[in-house]
mmCIF file of C-alpha atoms in Angstrom:
data_model
loop_
_atom_site.group_PDB
_atom_site.id
_atom_site.type_symbol
_atom_site.label_atom_id
_atom_site.label_comp_id
_atom_site.label_asym_id
_atom_site.label_seq_id
_atom_site.Cartn_x
_atom_site.Cartn_y
_atom_site.Cartn_z
ATOM 1 C CA MET X 1 -115.290 47.388 -13.623
ATOM 2 C CA LEU X 2 -116.244 44.234 -14.928
ATOM 3 C CA TYR X 3 -118.447 41.464 -12.972
ATOM 4 C CA LYS X 4 -118.696 39.027 -15.853
ATOM 5 C CA GLN X 5 -118.945 34.859 -15.135
ATOM 6 C CA ASP X 6 -117.173 32.360 -16.838
ATOM 7 C CA MET X 7 -114.026 35.200 -17.177
ATOM 8 C CA PRO X 8 -110.406 33.770 -18.255
ATOM 9 C CA SER X 9 -108.309 32.623 -14.994
ATOM 10 C CA LEU X 10 -106.170 34.789 -13.493
ATOM 11 C CA SER X 11 -102.487 34.356 -12.249
ATOM 12 C CA VAL X 12 -100.861 37.056 -9.493
ATOM 13 C CA VAL X 13 -97.307 36.374 -9.479
ATOM 14 C CA MET X 14 -95.723 37.715 -6.165
ATOM 15 C CA PRO X 15 -91.481 37.374 -5.094
ATOM 16 C CA SER X 16 -91.371 38.120 -1.423
ATOM 17 C CA MET X 17 -88.457 38.028 0.959
ATOM 18 C CA ASN X 18 -89.039 38.457 4.524
ATOM 19 C CA GLU X 19 -92.645 39.785 4.071
ATOM 20 C CA GLU X 20 -94.271 38.331 6.863
ATOM 21 C CA GLU X 21 -96.297 41.643 8.238
ATOM 22 C CA THR X 22 -97.533 41.996 4.573
ATOM 23 C CA ILE X 23 -97.982 39.066 2.593
ATOM 24 C CA ARG X 24 -100.970 38.757 4.538
ATOM 25 C CA ILE X 25 -102.683 41.877 3.076
ATOM 26 C CA CYS X 26 -101.336 41.630 -0.129
ATOM 27 C CA ILE X 27 -102.912 37.920 -0.638
ATOM 28 C CA GLN X 28 -106.376 39.241 0.582
ATOM 29 C CA LYS X 29 -106.370 42.286 -1.909
ATOM 30 C CA ALA X 30 -105.632 39.559 -4.265
ATOM 31 C CA GLN X 31 -108.171 37.363 -3.089
ATOM 32 C CA THR X 32 -110.446 40.564 -3.061
ATOM 33 C CA ILE X 33 -109.883 41.074 -7.130
ATOM 34 C CA PHE X 34 -111.257 37.930 -7.945
ATOM 35 C CA LYS X 35 -114.228 37.986 -6.232
ATOM 36 C CA ASN X 36 -115.150 41.451 -7.686
ATOM 37 C CA TYR X 37 -114.329 40.295 -11.315
ATOM 38 C CA GLY X 38 -115.987 36.607 -10.430
ATOM 39 C CA ILE X 39 -112.999 34.767 -11.456
ATOM 40 C CA GLU X 40 -111.090 31.642 -11.075
ATOM 41 C CA GLY X 41 -107.409 33.184 -9.688
ATOM 42 C CA GLU X 42 -104.546 31.698 -8.298
ATOM 43 C CA ILE X 43 -101.210 33.552 -6.584
ATOM 44 C CA ILE X 44 -98.225 32.307 -6.500
ATOM 45 C CA VAL X 45 -95.402 33.421 -3.566
ATOM 46 C CA ALA X 46 -92.029 32.878 -4.965
ATOM 47 C CA ASP X 47 -90.315 33.187 -1.715
ATOM 48 C CA ASN X 48 -86.751 32.922 -0.160
ATOM 49 C CA SER X 49 -87.535 33.696 3.584
ATOM 50 C CA SER X 50 -86.023 33.283 6.925
ATOM 51 C CA ASP X 51 -89.157 34.329 8.837
ATOM 52 C CA ARG X 52 -92.888 32.788 8.260
ATOM 53 C CA THR X 53 -93.620 34.652 5.080
ATOM 54 C CA ALA X 54 -94.397 31.414 3.490
ATOM 55 C CA GLU X 55 -96.228 29.993 6.090
ATOM 56 C CA ILE X 56 -98.660 32.540 5.807
ATOM 57 C CA ALA X 57 -99.101 32.452 2.104
ATOM 58 C CA ALA X 58 -99.529 28.910 2.426
ATOM 59 C CA SER X 59 -102.243 29.203 4.806
ATOM 60 C CA MET X 60 -104.072 31.447 2.821
ATOM 61 C CA GLY X 61 -103.877 29.482 -0.103
ATOM 62 C CA ALA X 62 -101.589 30.411 -1.715
ATOM 63 C CA LYS X 63 -98.880 28.409 -4.018
ATOM 64 C CA VAL X 64 -95.259 29.039 -2.540
ATOM 65 C CA ILE X 65 -92.459 27.632 -4.436
ATOM 66 C CA GLY X 66 -89.076 28.118 -3.244
ATOM 67 C CA PRO X 67 -86.780 29.236 -2.047
ATOM 68 C CA ILE X 68 -85.731 30.972 -4.612
ATOM 69 C CA LYS X 69 -82.139 33.353 -4.459
ATOM 70 C CA GLY X 70 -82.481 36.341 -6.960
ATOM 71 C CA TYR X 71 -85.408 39.006 -7.953
ATOM 72 C CA GLY X 72 -85.146 37.911 -11.617
ATOM 73 C CA ASN X 73 -85.286 34.040 -10.471
ATOM 74 C CA ALA X 74 -88.054 34.718 -8.646
ATOM 75 C CA TYR X 75 -90.680 36.028 -11.480
ATOM 76 C CA LEU X 76 -89.046 33.415 -13.923
ATOM 77 C CA LYS X 77 -90.221 30.455 -11.643
ATOM 78 C CA GLY X 78 -93.242 32.283 -10.716
ATOM 79 C CA LEU X 79 -94.253 33.298 -14.218
ATOM 80 C CA ALA X 80 -93.224 29.317 -15.469
ATOM 81 C CA GLU X 81 -96.172 28.363 -13.100
ATOM 82 C CA ALA X 82 -98.549 30.636 -13.767
ATOM 83 C CA LYS X 83 -101.854 29.379 -15.837
ATOM 84 C CA GLY X 84 -104.051 32.659 -15.921
ATOM 85 C CA ASP X 85 -104.862 33.691 -19.251
ATOM 86 C CA TYR X 86 -103.995 36.737 -17.850
ATOM 87 C CA ILE X 87 -100.942 37.657 -15.544
ATOM 88 C CA ALA X 88 -100.422 40.123 -12.717
ATOM 89 C CA ILE X 89 -97.304 40.710 -10.668
ATOM 90 C CA ALA X 90 -96.444 42.781 -7.961
ATOM 91 C CA ASP X 91 -94.172 42.953 -4.669
ATOM 92 C CA ALA X 92 -95.296 41.399 -1.702
ATOM 93 C CA ASP X 93 -94.528 44.598 0.426
ATOM 94 C CA ASN X 94 -98.123 46.115 0.533
ATOM 95 C CA THR X 95 -96.206 49.002 -1.863
ATOM 96 C CA TYR X 96 -98.461 48.590 -4.404
ATOM 97 C CA ASP X 97 -102.018 48.184 -3.862
ATOM 98 C CA LEU X 98 -103.198 45.268 -5.666
ATOM 99 C CA LEU X 99 -106.993 46.707 -5.159
ATOM 100 C CA GLU X 100 -105.867 48.517 -8.097
ATOM 101 C CA LEU X 101 -105.433 45.905 -10.513
ATOM 102 C CA ASP X 102 -108.323 46.872 -11.983
ATOM 103 C CA LYS X 103 -106.832 49.081 -14.142
ATOM 104 C CA PHE X 104 -104.645 46.521 -15.547
ATOM 105 C CA LEU X 105 -107.460 43.831 -16.285
ATOM 106 C CA ASP X 106 -110.351 46.297 -17.548
ATOM 107 C CA PRO X 107 -107.772 46.916 -20.523
ATOM 108 C CA LEU X 108 -106.356 43.941 -21.050
ATOM 109 C CA MET X 109 -109.567 42.037 -21.143
ATOM 110 C CA ALA X 110 -111.156 44.501 -23.151
ATOM 111 C CA GLY X 111 -108.562 43.784 -25.872
ATOM 112 C CA GLU X 112 -107.126 47.621 -25.702
ATOM 113 C CA ALA X 113 -103.680 46.379 -24.968
ATOM 114 C CA ASP X 114 -101.202 43.409 -24.326
ATOM 115 C CA PHE X 115 -99.046 44.747 -21.881
ATOM 116 C CA ILE X 116 -99.907 47.152 -18.625
ATOM 117 C CA MET X 117 -97.781 48.866 -16.871
ATOM 118 C CA GLY X 118 -97.923 50.971 -13.864
ATOM 119 C CA THR X 119 -96.740 54.576 -13.372
ATOM 120 C CA ARG X 120 -96.108 55.609 -9.771
ATOM 121 C CA LEU X 121 -94.522 58.993 -11.525
ATOM 122 C CA LYS X 122 -97.978 60.054 -13.084
ATOM 123 C CA GLY X 123 -99.936 58.400 -10.034
ATOM 124 C CA GLU X 124 -98.990 59.355 -6.415
ATOM 125 C CA ILE X 125 -96.138 58.553 -4.361
ATOM 126 C CA LYS X 126 -97.138 59.012 -0.743
ATOM 127 C CA LYS X 127 -94.489 60.658 1.710
ATOM 128 C CA GLY X 128 -91.131 58.606 2.329
ATOM 129 C CA ALA X 129 -92.601 55.380 -0.146
ATOM 130 C CA MET X 130 -89.904 56.442 -2.629
ATOM 131 C CA PRO X 131 -86.003 58.004 -2.046
ATOM 132 C CA TRP X 132 -85.861 61.862 -3.871
ATOM 133 C CA LEU X 133 -82.458 60.286 -5.647
ATOM 134 C CA HIS X 134 -85.011 57.625 -7.215
ATOM 135 C CA GLN X 135 -87.967 60.221 -7.997
ATOM 136 C CA TYR X 136 -86.070 62.622 -9.350
ATOM 137 C CA ILE X 137 -82.700 61.552 -10.795
ATOM 138 C CA GLY X 138 -82.741 57.451 -10.725
ATOM 139 C CA ASN X 139 -85.478 56.068 -12.158
ATOM 140 C CA PRO X 140 -85.839 59.192 -14.810
ATOM 141 C CA ILE X 141 -82.777 59.043 -16.150
ATOM 142 C CA LEU X 142 -82.893 55.327 -16.928
ATOM 143 C CA THR X 143 -86.659 55.868 -18.145
ATOM 144 C CA ALA X 144 -84.788 58.025 -20.617
ATOM 145 C CA MET X 145 -82.594 56.085 -21.752
ATOM 146 C CA LEU X 146 -84.348 52.360 -22.129
ATOM 147 C CA ASN X 147 -87.175 55.011 -23.927
ATOM 148 C CA PHE X 148 -84.191 56.266 -26.682
ATOM 149 C CA LEU X 149 -82.683 53.271 -27.017
ATOM 150 C CA PHE X 150 -86.231 50.810 -27.362
ATOM 151 C CA LYS X 151 -88.112 53.337 -28.612
ATOM 152 C CA THR X 152 -90.925 53.157 -25.982
ATOM 153 C CA LYS X 153 -92.758 55.766 -24.763
ATOM 154 C CA ILE X 154 -93.189 54.735 -20.661
ATOM 155 C CA SER X 155 -93.141 57.280 -17.688
ATOM 156 C CA ASP X 156 -91.825 54.953 -15.038
ATOM 157 C CA ALA X 157 -89.567 51.754 -16.197
ATOM 158 C CA HIS X 158 -88.853 50.456 -12.829
ATOM 159 C CA CYS X 159 -92.385 50.391 -11.830
ATOM 160 C CA GLY X 160 -93.148 46.638 -10.426
ATOM 161 C CA MET X 161 -96.267 46.439 -10.840
ATOM 162 C CA ARG X 162 -97.667 44.989 -14.687
ATOM 163 C CA ALA X 163 -99.933 42.840 -16.346
ATOM 164 C CA PHE X 164 -100.063 41.225 -19.658
ATOM 165 C CA THR X 165 -101.555 38.336 -21.289
ATOM 166 C CA LYS X 166 -100.528 34.633 -20.916
ATOM 167 C CA GLU X 167 -100.160 35.245 -24.823
ATOM 168 C CA SER X 168 -97.345 38.302 -24.784
ATOM 169 C CA LEU X 169 -95.319 36.051 -22.029
ATOM 170 C CA GLU X 170 -95.109 33.517 -23.887
ATOM 171 C CA LYS X 171 -93.516 35.334 -26.908
ATOM 172 C CA MET X 172 -91.161 37.385 -24.489
ATOM 173 C CA ASN X 173 -87.504 35.557 -24.164
ATOM 174 C CA LEU X 174 -87.011 36.367 -20.323
ATOM 175 C CA LYS X 175 -83.950 35.187 -19.001
ATOM 176 C CA THR X 176 -82.085 37.821 -16.581
ATOM 177 C CA HIS X 177 -81.500 36.808 -12.597
ATOM 178 C CA GLY X 178 -81.253 40.191 -11.086
ATOM 179 C CA MET X 179 -82.955 43.220 -11.195
ATOM 180 C CA GLU X 180 -82.889 43.903 -13.938
ATOM 181 C CA LEU X 181 -85.709 41.802 -15.211
ATOM 182 C CA ALA X 182 -87.765 44.868 -14.764
ATOM 183 C CA SER X 183 -85.749 46.590 -18.304
ATOM 184 C CA GLU X 184 -85.347 43.317 -19.695
ATOM 185 C CA MET X 185 -89.431 42.767 -19.526
ATOM 186 C CA ILE X 186 -89.983 46.397 -21.252
ATOM 187 C CA ILE X 187 -87.561 45.651 -23.519
ATOM 188 C CA GLU X 188 -88.525 42.190 -24.751
ATOM 189 C CA ALA X 189 -92.157 43.538 -24.946
ATOM 190 C CA ALA X 190 -91.259 46.330 -27.294
ATOM 191 C CA ARG X 191 -88.979 44.089 -29.202
ATOM 192 C CA CYS X 192 -92.569 41.656 -29.590
ATOM 193 C CA GLY X 193 -94.307 44.230 -30.889
ATOM 194 C CA LEU X 194 -96.641 44.051 -27.944
ATOM 195 C CA ARG X 195 -99.250 46.815 -27.084
ATOM 196 C CA ILE X 196 -98.118 48.852 -24.030
ATOM 197 C CA LYS X 197 -99.936 51.321 -21.679
ATOM 198 C CA GLU X 198 -99.528 52.877 -18.937
ATOM 199 C CA VAL X 199 -102.090 53.117 -16.074
ATOM 200 C CA PRO X 200 -101.593 55.466 -12.956
ATOM 201 C CA ILE X 201 -101.239 53.867 -9.520
ATOM 202 C CA THR X 202 -100.602 54.985 -6.231
ATOM 203 C CA TYR X 203 -97.279 53.623 -4.288
ATOM 204 C CA TYR X 204 -97.089 53.266 -0.604
ATOM 205 C CA SER X 205 -94.132 53.504 1.825
ATOM 206 C CA ARG X 206 -92.632 49.677 3.318
ATOM 207 C CA LYS X 207 -93.135 49.020 6.532
ATOM 208 C CA ALA X 208 -89.473 46.275 6.235
ATOM 209 C CA PRO X 209 -86.333 48.007 5.504
ATOM 210 C CA SER X 210 -86.042 48.467 1.719
ATOM 211 C CA LYS X 211 -83.717 45.577 -0.473
ATOM 212 C CA LEU X 212 -82.774 48.262 -2.839
ATOM 213 C CA ARG X 213 -79.370 49.110 -3.551
ATOM 214 C CA SER X 214 -79.258 52.434 -5.104
ATOM 215 C CA PHE X 215 -76.336 51.895 -7.200
ATOM 216 C CA GLN X 216 -75.516 48.700 -7.939
ATOM 217 C CA ASP X 217 -79.212 47.629 -8.950
ATOM 218 C CA GLY X 218 -78.809 51.303 -11.092
ATOM 219 C CA TRP X 219 -75.991 50.137 -12.616
ATOM 220 C CA ARG X 220 -77.238 46.138 -13.783
ATOM 221 C CA HIS X 221 -80.259 48.167 -15.528
ATOM 222 C CA VAL X 222 -77.363 50.171 -17.557
ATOM 223 C CA ARG X 223 -75.424 47.192 -18.487
ATOM 224 C CA PHE X 224 -77.998 45.133 -19.527
ATOM 225 C CA MET X 225 -78.999 48.316 -21.827
ATOM 226 C CA MET X 226 -75.595 48.153 -23.010
ATOM 227 C CA LEU X 227 -75.999 44.699 -23.922
ATOM 228 C CA TYR X 228 -78.765 45.112 -26.241
ATOM 229 C CA ARG X 229 -77.640 48.103 -27.327
ATOM 230 C CA PRO X 230 -73.629 48.322 -27.164
ATOM 231 C CA GLY X 231 -73.734 51.045 -30.187
ATOM 232 C CA PRO X 232 -75.151 53.803 -28.242
ATOM 233 C CA PHE X 233 -72.736 53.139 -25.430
ATOM 234 C CA LEU X 234 -69.721 51.268 -26.756
ATOM 235 C CA TYR X 235 -69.537 51.460 -31.406
ATOM 236 C CA ILE X 236 -70.473 55.358 -31.422
ATOM 237 C CA PRO X 237 -67.980 56.303 -28.773
ATOM 238 C CA GLY X 238 -64.805 53.958 -29.368
ATOM 239 C CA ALA X 239 -65.031 54.854 -33.157
ATOM 240 C CA PHE X 240 -65.169 58.647 -32.615
ATOM 241 C CA VAL X 241 -62.369 58.578 -30.184
ATOM 242 C CA PHE X 242 -60.384 55.735 -32.418
ATOM 243 C CA VAL X 243 -61.028 58.554 -35.370
ATOM 244 C CA LEU X 244 -60.134 61.340 -33.552
ATOM 245 C CA GLY X 245 -56.813 60.202 -32.170
ATOM 246 C CA PHE X 246 -55.985 59.066 -36.149
ATOM 247 C CA LEU X 247 -56.773 62.302 -37.434
ATOM 248 C CA ILE X 248 -54.464 63.593 -34.915
ATOM 249 C CA THR X 249 -51.894 61.325 -35.054
ATOM 250 C CA ALA X 250 -51.938 61.783 -38.991
ATOM 251 C CA SER X 251 -51.987 65.462 -39.251
ATOM 252 C CA LEU X 252 -49.067 65.430 -36.974
ATOM 253 C CA LEU X 253 -47.087 63.252 -38.975
ATOM 254 C CA LEU X 254 -48.134 64.388 -42.559
ATOM 255 C CA THR X 255 -46.386 67.857 -41.290
ATOM 256 C CA GLU X 256 -42.696 67.873 -40.807
ATOM 257 C CA ASN X 257 -41.483 67.897 -37.290
ATOM 258 C CA ALA X 258 -44.788 68.686 -36.044
ATOM 259 C CA ALA X 259 -44.490 65.306 -34.375
ATOM 260 C CA TYR X 260 -41.405 66.068 -32.717
ATOM 261 C CA ASN X 261 -42.054 69.738 -31.852
ATOM 262 C CA ARG X 262 -45.847 68.708 -30.375
ATOM 263 C CA LEU X 263 -45.040 65.839 -28.755
ATOM 264 C CA HIS X 264 -47.601 66.053 -26.114
ATOM 265 C CA SER X 265 -50.525 66.433 -29.217
ATOM 266 C CA PHE X 266 -48.751 63.316 -30.506
ATOM 267 C CA ILE X 267 -48.450 61.298 -27.693
ATOM 268 C CA LEU X 268 -52.589 62.127 -26.984
ATOM 269 C CA GLY X 269 -53.513 61.239 -30.322
ATOM 270 C CA SER X 270 -51.567 58.217 -29.939
ATOM 271 C CA MET X 271 -53.431 57.517 -26.579
ATOM 272 C CA LEU X 272 -56.799 57.830 -28.284
ATOM 273 C CA LEU X 273 -56.138 55.598 -30.822
ATOM 274 C CA ILE X 274 -55.319 52.558 -28.781
ATOM 275 C CA ILE X 275 -58.598 53.838 -26.322
ATOM 276 C CA GLY X 276 -61.058 53.737 -28.881
ATOM 277 C CA GLY X 277 -59.690 50.731 -30.023
ATOM 278 C CA GLN X 278 -60.094 48.669 -26.420
ATOM 279 C CA ILE X 279 -63.409 50.481 -26.482
ATOM 280 C CA LEU X 280 -64.512 48.984 -29.481
ATOM 281 C CA ALA X 281 -62.915 45.488 -28.805
ATOM 282 C CA THR X 282 -65.369 45.487 -25.609
ATOM 283 C CA GLY X 283 -68.672 46.798 -27.746
ATOM 284 C CA GLY X 284 -67.594 43.698 -29.354
ATOM 285 C CA TYR X 285 -67.427 41.372 -26.645
ATOM 286 C CA MET X 286 -70.660 42.249 -25.377
ATOM 287 C CA LYS X 287 -72.410 41.589 -28.764
ATOM 288 C CA THR X 288 -70.647 38.263 -28.829
ATOM 289 C CA TYR X 289 -72.583 37.232 -25.538
ATOM 290 C CA GLY X 290 -75.886 39.094 -26.926
ATOM 291 C CA LEU X 291 -76.019 36.510 -29.316
ATOM 292 C CA ILE X 292 -74.376 33.685 -27.658
ATOM 293 C CA HIS X 293 -77.094 33.634 -25.173
ATOM 294 C CA GLY X 294 -79.667 34.707 -28.086
ATOM 295 C CA MET X 295 -80.839 37.785 -26.768
ATOM 296 C CA TYR X 296 -80.928 39.191 -30.495
ATOM 297 C CA ARG X 297 -83.552 38.699 -33.121
ATOM 298 C CA ASP X 298 -82.447 38.219 -36.493
ATOM 299 C CA GLU X 299 -78.934 39.600 -35.814
ATOM 300 C CA LYS X 300 -77.130 37.855 -39.518
ATOM 301 C CA ALA X 301 -74.673 40.314 -39.506
ATOM 302 C CA GLY X 302 -73.382 39.760 -36.133
ATOM 303 C CA LYS X 303 -73.002 35.914 -36.509
ATOM 304 C CA LYS X 304 -71.746 36.460 -39.830
ATOM 305 C CA LEU X 305 -68.903 39.026 -38.384
ATOM 306 C CA LEU X 306 -68.575 35.965 -35.332
ATOM 307 C CA SER X 307 -68.256 33.465 -37.812
ATOM 308 C CA TYR X 308 -64.890 31.050 -38.033
ATOM 309 C CA HIS X 309 -62.988 32.688 -40.681
ATOM 310 C CA SER X 310 -63.494 36.276 -39.563
ATOM 311 C CA LEU X 311 -62.428 35.068 -36.684
ATOM 312 C CA GLU X 312 -58.928 33.727 -38.749
ATOM 313 C CA ARG X 313 -58.619 37.316 -40.722
ATOM 314 C CA GLU X 314 -59.121 39.284 -37.042
ATOM 315 C CA LEU X 315 -56.018 37.592 -36.098
ATOM 316 C CA LEU X 316 -54.247 37.870 -39.500
ATOM 317 C CA GLY X 317 -54.796 41.361 -39.073
ATOM 318 C CA GLY X 318 -53.450 41.510 -36.072
ATOM 319 C CA SER X 319 -50.603 39.963 -36.420
ATOM 320 C CA LEU X 320 -49.592 42.048 -39.899
ATOM 321 C CA ILE X 321 -50.221 44.914 -37.557
ATOM 322 C CA LEU X 322 -47.757 43.505 -34.526
ATOM 323 C CA ALA X 323 -45.424 42.483 -36.863
ATOM 324 C CA LEU X 324 -45.005 46.001 -38.399
ATOM 325 C CA GLY X 325 -45.045 47.798 -34.951
ATOM 326 C CA LEU X 326 -42.188 45.550 -34.368
ATOM 327 C CA VAL X 327 -40.078 46.096 -37.298
ATOM 328 C CA ILE X 328 -40.708 49.237 -36.942
ATOM 329 C CA GLY X 329 -39.710 49.123 -33.258
ATOM 330 C CA LEU X 330 -36.341 46.786 -33.929
ATOM 331 C CA LYS X 331 -35.929 49.598 -36.263
ATOM 332 C CA VAL X 332 -35.228 52.278 -33.327
ATOM 333 C CA ALA X 333 -33.373 50.169 -31.584
ATOM 334 C CA TYR X 334 -30.868 49.412 -33.930
ATOM 335 C CA THR X 335 -30.662 53.395 -34.939
ATOM 336 C CA TRP X 336 -30.129 54.027 -31.188
ATOM 337 C CA VAL X 337 -27.566 51.421 -31.326
ATOM 338 C CA ILE X 338 -25.416 52.538 -34.259
ATOM 339 C CA SER X 339 -25.399 56.176 -32.980
ATOM 340 C CA GLY X 340 -23.891 54.957 -29.368
ATOM 341 C CA TYR X 341 -26.694 54.939 -26.808
ATOM 342 C CA GLY X 342 -26.776 58.726 -27.622
ATOM 343 C CA SER X 343 -30.053 60.716 -27.713
ATOM 344 C CA LEU X 344 -32.261 59.926 -30.498
ATOM 345 C CA LYS X 345 -34.522 61.936 -32.617
ATOM 346 C CA GLU X 346 -37.187 59.494 -33.475
ATOM 347 C CA VAL X 347 -40.312 59.819 -31.530
ATOM 348 C CA GLU X 348 -42.298 59.537 -34.197
ATOM 349 C CA SER X 349 -41.009 55.702 -35.203
ATOM 350 C CA ALA X 350 -41.164 54.979 -31.399
ATOM 351 C CA VAL X 351 -44.777 55.916 -30.913
ATOM 352 C CA ILE X 352 -46.430 54.555 -33.846
ATOM 353 C CA SER X 353 -44.120 51.307 -32.957
ATOM 354 C CA MET X 354 -46.042 51.454 -29.982
ATOM 355 C CA VAL X 355 -49.284 51.799 -30.908
ATOM 356 C CA LEU X 356 -49.353 49.382 -33.829
ATOM 357 C CA ALA X 357 -48.014 46.998 -31.174
ATOM 358 C CA ALA X 358 -50.803 47.918 -28.779
ATOM 359 C CA VAL X 359 -53.730 47.843 -31.515
ATOM 360 C CA GLY X 360 -52.370 44.316 -32.938
ATOM 361 C CA LEU X 361 -52.472 42.553 -29.819
ATOM 362 C CA GLN X 362 -55.919 44.320 -29.022
ATOM 363 C CA LEU X 363 -57.017 42.661 -31.889
ATOM 364 C CA ILE X 364 -55.118 38.976 -31.329
ATOM 365 C CA PHE X 365 -56.222 39.265 -28.139
ATOM 366 C CA SER X 366 -60.358 40.193 -29.074
ATOM 367 C CA ALA X 367 -59.643 37.425 -31.544
ATOM 368 C CA VAL X 368 -58.880 34.763 -29.001
ATOM 369 C CA PHE X 369 -61.344 35.739 -26.654
ATOM 370 C CA VAL X 370 -64.354 36.029 -29.310
ATOM 371 C CA SER X 371 -63.208 32.176 -30.219
ATOM 372 C CA VAL X 372 -63.082 30.484 -26.566
ATOM 373 C CA MET X 373 -66.761 32.372 -26.305
ATOM 374 C CA LEU X 374 -67.978 30.482 -29.014
ATOM 375 C CA LEU X 375 -66.407 27.343 -28.236
ATOM 376 C CA GLU X 376 -69.634 25.663 -27.407
ATOM 377 C CA VAL X 377 -71.797 27.547 -30.204
ATOM 378 C CA ASP X 378 -72.242 26.334 -33.413
ATOM 379 C CA THR X 379 -69.137 27.014 -35.705
ATOM 380 C CA ASP X 380 -71.345 26.980 -39.053
ATOM 381 C CA TRP X 381 -71.941 30.708 -37.587
#
C-alpha cells in the first residue's frame, strides 16, 4: 500500500437510499483510506432517502447532494461533482468493503490501468449476500453477453465497486438514468480504449432490504445492450427470418400448384416474411434512437442511411409495394365477383396481396416514424 504525501486527491461517490444503518461505517472506511494514503479526499453522497441518511452523512463531513431519484441519475450527479484525480464508486449499504479500495487505487496510481472493476465472482461472496439466481444465472449470462458484444474480458459486469481516473471519466459518454448505467460504464470504457483491470473483492450481505428487481433490472441491461448493438439482437435474426420466409414462399410459387396443395407451408412462409420485416424495422428504430442521442461513435453509414432522401426513398418503395399488393388484391376481388361470388382457387394471389400490403405499410410507417424522431435533428444527415 502507498503512503506517500502529495498524492493526487480521491473522490468517493456513493448513491444512497435509506441507508442510515450503514452510511456511517461506509464514510469511516473511506476516511481511513484517505488517511492511509496521506491524501486529501472527498466523499459525495448522492441521496434520495426519507430517513436520516443525509443528516448522518453531512455530520461526518460528506458532501450530500439530492434528493436524486434513480440509480443512474445519482451517479451522474455525483460524478459531475467529483473533483479528485481518482474517483471510486460504491454503494452505501456496506455490501462492498471500502477498506479494499487499495486494490483499486494502487494499479491506478501506478499507471497500470485506467479503469478498475471489482469482481465478486472471483473473490468471496458471503453467505446470503447474493441470490443464487443472480450469482449463477443472471449475472454470468448478462456478463457473457456484454463480453461477446463489446469484446471485453470481465467476469462480473454488475459489480458496483469501481475506480477510474478523472481523465477516463471525461472520455466516457455516460447518459443513462437507471440501473443500466453499470453496463454503459463498461461499454464506454471499452469503446474509449481504456485499460480495464479486474480485482477480486469480498461481497457482504445487506442489512436493509434489497432494492434490486431481478427481472426488471436484468431487462434494462439487455435493452441497453440491444440499443448499442441492434445487429445481433434484431438485424441478424430479422434478416434470417425474412430471407427464410422469402425462400419458402418463392419455392412454392415456382412449383405448379404447390402453394395451393401445401397451403400451410405457404402461409408459414408469408408470416415469416412479415415478421422478419417487423423485426428489421424495430432494429431501425433502435438505431435511429441511438444515433439521435449520440450513443455511437463515428457512425457515418448510419447517419447517411437516415438522411432525408433515404427516408423519401423508403416512402416511395413502401408505396409501390403497397400499390402492387392492392392491385393483386383487386384482381382477386374482381375474379371473385365475375365468378358469381363462389369458391376461388386464388390462394396464392390472395396471400401475396396480403404480404405485399403488410410489408409496404411497414415501410411507410417506418419512414414516417423515423422522420418524426428526426424532426429536431440536423437534417443535413
